[in-house]
GROMACS .gro file of C-alpha atoms in nm:
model
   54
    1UNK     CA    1   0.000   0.000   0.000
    2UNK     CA    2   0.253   0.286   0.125
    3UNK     CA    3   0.442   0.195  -0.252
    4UNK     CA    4   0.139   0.199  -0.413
    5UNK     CA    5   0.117   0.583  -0.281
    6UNK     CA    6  -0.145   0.606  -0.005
    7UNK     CA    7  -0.164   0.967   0.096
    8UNK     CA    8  -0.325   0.862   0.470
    9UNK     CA    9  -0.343   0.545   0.691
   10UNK     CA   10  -0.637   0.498   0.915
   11UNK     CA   11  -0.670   0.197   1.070
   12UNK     CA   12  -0.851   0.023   1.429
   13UNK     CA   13  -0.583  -0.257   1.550
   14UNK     CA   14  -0.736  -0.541   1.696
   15UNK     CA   15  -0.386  -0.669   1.754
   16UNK     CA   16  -0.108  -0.434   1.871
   17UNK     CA   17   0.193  -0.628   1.890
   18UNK     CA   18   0.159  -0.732   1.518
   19UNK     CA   19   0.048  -0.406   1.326
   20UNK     CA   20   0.271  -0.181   1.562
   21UNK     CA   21   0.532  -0.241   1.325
   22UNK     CA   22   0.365  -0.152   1.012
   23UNK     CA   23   0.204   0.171   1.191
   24UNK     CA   24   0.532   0.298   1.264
   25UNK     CA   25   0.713   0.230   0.901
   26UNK     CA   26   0.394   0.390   0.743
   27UNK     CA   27   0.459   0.707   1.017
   28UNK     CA   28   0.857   0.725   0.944
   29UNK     CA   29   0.789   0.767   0.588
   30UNK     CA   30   0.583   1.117   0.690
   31UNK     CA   31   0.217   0.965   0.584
   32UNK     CA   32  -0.059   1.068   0.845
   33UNK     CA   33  -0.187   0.776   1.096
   34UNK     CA   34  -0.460   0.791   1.239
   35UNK     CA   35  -0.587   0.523   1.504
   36UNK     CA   36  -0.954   0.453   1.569
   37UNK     CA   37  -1.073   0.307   1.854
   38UNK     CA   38  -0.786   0.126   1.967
   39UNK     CA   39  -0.394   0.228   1.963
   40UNK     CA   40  -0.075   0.033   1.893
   41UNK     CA   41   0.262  -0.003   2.113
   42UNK     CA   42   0.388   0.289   1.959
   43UNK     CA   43   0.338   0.682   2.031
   44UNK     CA   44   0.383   0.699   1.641
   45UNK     CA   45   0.100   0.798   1.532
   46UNK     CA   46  -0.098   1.158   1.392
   47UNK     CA   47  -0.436   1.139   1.578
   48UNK     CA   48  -0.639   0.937   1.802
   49UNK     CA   49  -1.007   0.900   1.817
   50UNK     CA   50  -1.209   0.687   2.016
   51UNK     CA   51  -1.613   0.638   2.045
   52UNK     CA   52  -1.756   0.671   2.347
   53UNK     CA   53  -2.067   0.504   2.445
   54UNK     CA   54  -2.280   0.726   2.667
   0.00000   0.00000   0.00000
């Protein structure tokens, strides 16, 4: 994807050991993450939002 020339990554990690990786090379290469819902093992990352059920 990031070769391919994604402008933006947004993604919810149900598993944050194994996309923690990935979420930081897509970061280092200066594209925008953003996490939703749930964050990785890393600070690397552009925004966080989470829903919150009232």
């Amino acid at each position: 994807m990031v070769n391919d020339g994604v402008d933006l990554l947004i993604v919810s990690p149900n598993q944050q050991n194994i996309l923690t990786p990935v979420v930081n090379r897509v970061y280092d290469r200066g594209i925008p993450v953003i996490l939703f819902d749930r964050k990785t093992n890393s600070d690397k990352y552009t925004a966080f939002s989470s829903i919150v059920d009232s």
